[in-house]
Amino acid sequence: MSKSLVFILIIPVFALPLTLSLFSLCHLSTCKHFDVSHYTKVQLAYTLLGKTQTAMDQLHMHFTQAIHNTVFQVVLGYVELCAGNADTKFQKMQYKDLCTHITLDSYIPCLTDLCKALWEVMLSYYRTMQWHEEHDDTAAESDESVVDHSYVQKKLEHGLTRIWQDVQLKVKAYILGTDMSNFKYDDFIVVLDVISRLMQVGEEFCGSKSEVLQESIKRQSVNYFKNYHRARLEELRMFLENETWELCPVKSNFNISQLHEFKFMGQCRSPSVSPSRQVVSSTSPPQEELSLFQQYLQEGNPFEMHIEHKEEETEDVLASNGYESDELEKSVYQDYDSDSDVPEELKQDYVDEQTGDAPLKSVSRETIRSKKKSDYNLSKTNAPILTNTTLNVIRLVGKYMQMMNILKPIAFDVIHCVSQLFDYYLYAVYTFFGRNDMYESSGLGLISSRLRTTLNRIQESLIDMNAGIHGPAEDRKEKVPSPHLSQMVVLTNSGTLYGLAQRVVATESLVFLAEQFESLQSHLDTMMPAAKKPFLQQFYSQVL
């Protein structure tokens, strides 16, 4: 018999309260870092004292205390570090007030450490339940032990929900303690990713849908996204007003899935899923998916992976100098080296009027290079016709969809904004190239009724027709001024057929953008709440 158990057997009655207090301290330490040997001794001691049910009551009290102490110490550490002084006023603050003092720079590191620490507490509870399951199976089945085991089992199961509720409330206070509306996009995505992972932990821990976390992150997301979208619309207006409507030289096999912003669509779940949980190759036999608690039972932490696994791939979508590869470029020049391919006027020798020297071969080759490049660009019939602004809009759509993919409760808000990106681009192309105010008193006179209806709707809902005029800011903050065509684009010159090339590029780029939306329809449809699906269907049938 061990010395600790001998000590327990000879404890005087008057010393029991002190002994139970000592065991309580043992329980408290177990709440953060579960130790099988340590916990086994403590439980045996409580059993010998006939205090099994008391032990369970105290266990839950200690886990609640552990959660409170853990989050307070983590946040306090960051607040004091960023404050840069030894002021003790922060130590006397309530946790909720302390959360409001987190700086923007420390927000993500603190959130990650907060989740790491809370994971350790929940893992300890998970391992505590495992211990009782294993020992209940081997325990003697006396009437008293059966009652105790039943009480312990019910208490532990009930404790799962209570502990997760405590975790949610603590993280909620942290989430709502900072205004995230001015976060960088990538930083906000990391926040969503961490919270998404935490909600996954909650689902595996006790089957919870994490309504508290969902509601708090939704509030922040809607607020953030409104500000983000307003800034992007202003940015899009600047792009359109500086656009010269020339070809953006993408490769002939360009596809939006090659852009970083759409990489998430190749994943089976949201970006919060660790690499170990991604879909295995089709050649591998199907394997049972391990829960996070099974994966990190002995070591590691599911919140370690954030930021560290950020992709560093490079995109390869642009053609080089109008050519798809150096090899193609080289072969084109070689073709022009033959006399049969060189135009007659370029074969003739000539003398430089200033130096009297005959030109070097490189001079004529440069001329050929320029001429051939022009010919090549004109013959690239298979390459998509789009502009830099089109590419920018497509990237924005990818970013918006990534946000929807991680946080589905704001899916409708985001899809509504995605439709506005297309609306604004459509409106700009029409006002730049399609409208002729000489013949249209309303500006919308000589077009089909269907297009007129669409443009009227866009104008009323999205375009600020009173830009520069002082009016109710509340009425105009959701709108953006009508864009103006760049002065670099001249549509009145008969020598350029009144800007025919720019008109074709603008129209074809709009067609290309519509095609990309068509290709994304099924994906957007799966994200849209059932009650809001008619909006998406109307957008596709009436606008695109």
mmCIF file of C-alpha atoms in Angstrom, residues 119 191 196 205 231 283 342 364 372 405 459 493 513 543:
data_model
loop_
_atom_site.group_PDB
_atom_site.id
_atom_site.type_symbol
_atom_site.label_atom_id
_atom_site.label_comp_id
_atom_site.label_asym_id
_atom_site.label_seq_id
_atom_site.Cartn_x
_atom_site.Cartn_y
_atom_site.Cartn_z
ATOM 1 C CA TRP A 119 -8.308 23.525 -25.723
ATOM 2 C CA VAL A 191 -9.998 35.318 -37.155
ATOM 3 C CA SER A 196 -14.467 28.127 -37.190
ATOM 4 C CA PHE A 205 -16.833 18.065 -27.526
ATOM 5 C CA ALA A 231 -14.240 50.390 -49.653
ATOM 6 C CA THR A 283 -6.338 5.915 -55.077
ATOM 7 C CA VAL A 342 10.174 38.770 -93.697
ATOM 8 C CA SER A 364 15.567 45.077 -88.132
ATOM 9 C CA LYS A 372 5.318 39.986 -84.923
ATOM 10 C CA ASN A 405 -17.342 29.462 -47.172
ATOM 11 C CA GLN A 459 -29.125 53.182 -60.765
ATOM 12 C CA ASN A 493 -11.808 59.797 -83.434
ATOM 13 C CA LEU A 513 -17.228 38.141 -66.338
ATOM 14 C CA VAL A 543 -29.088 40.310 -64.924
#
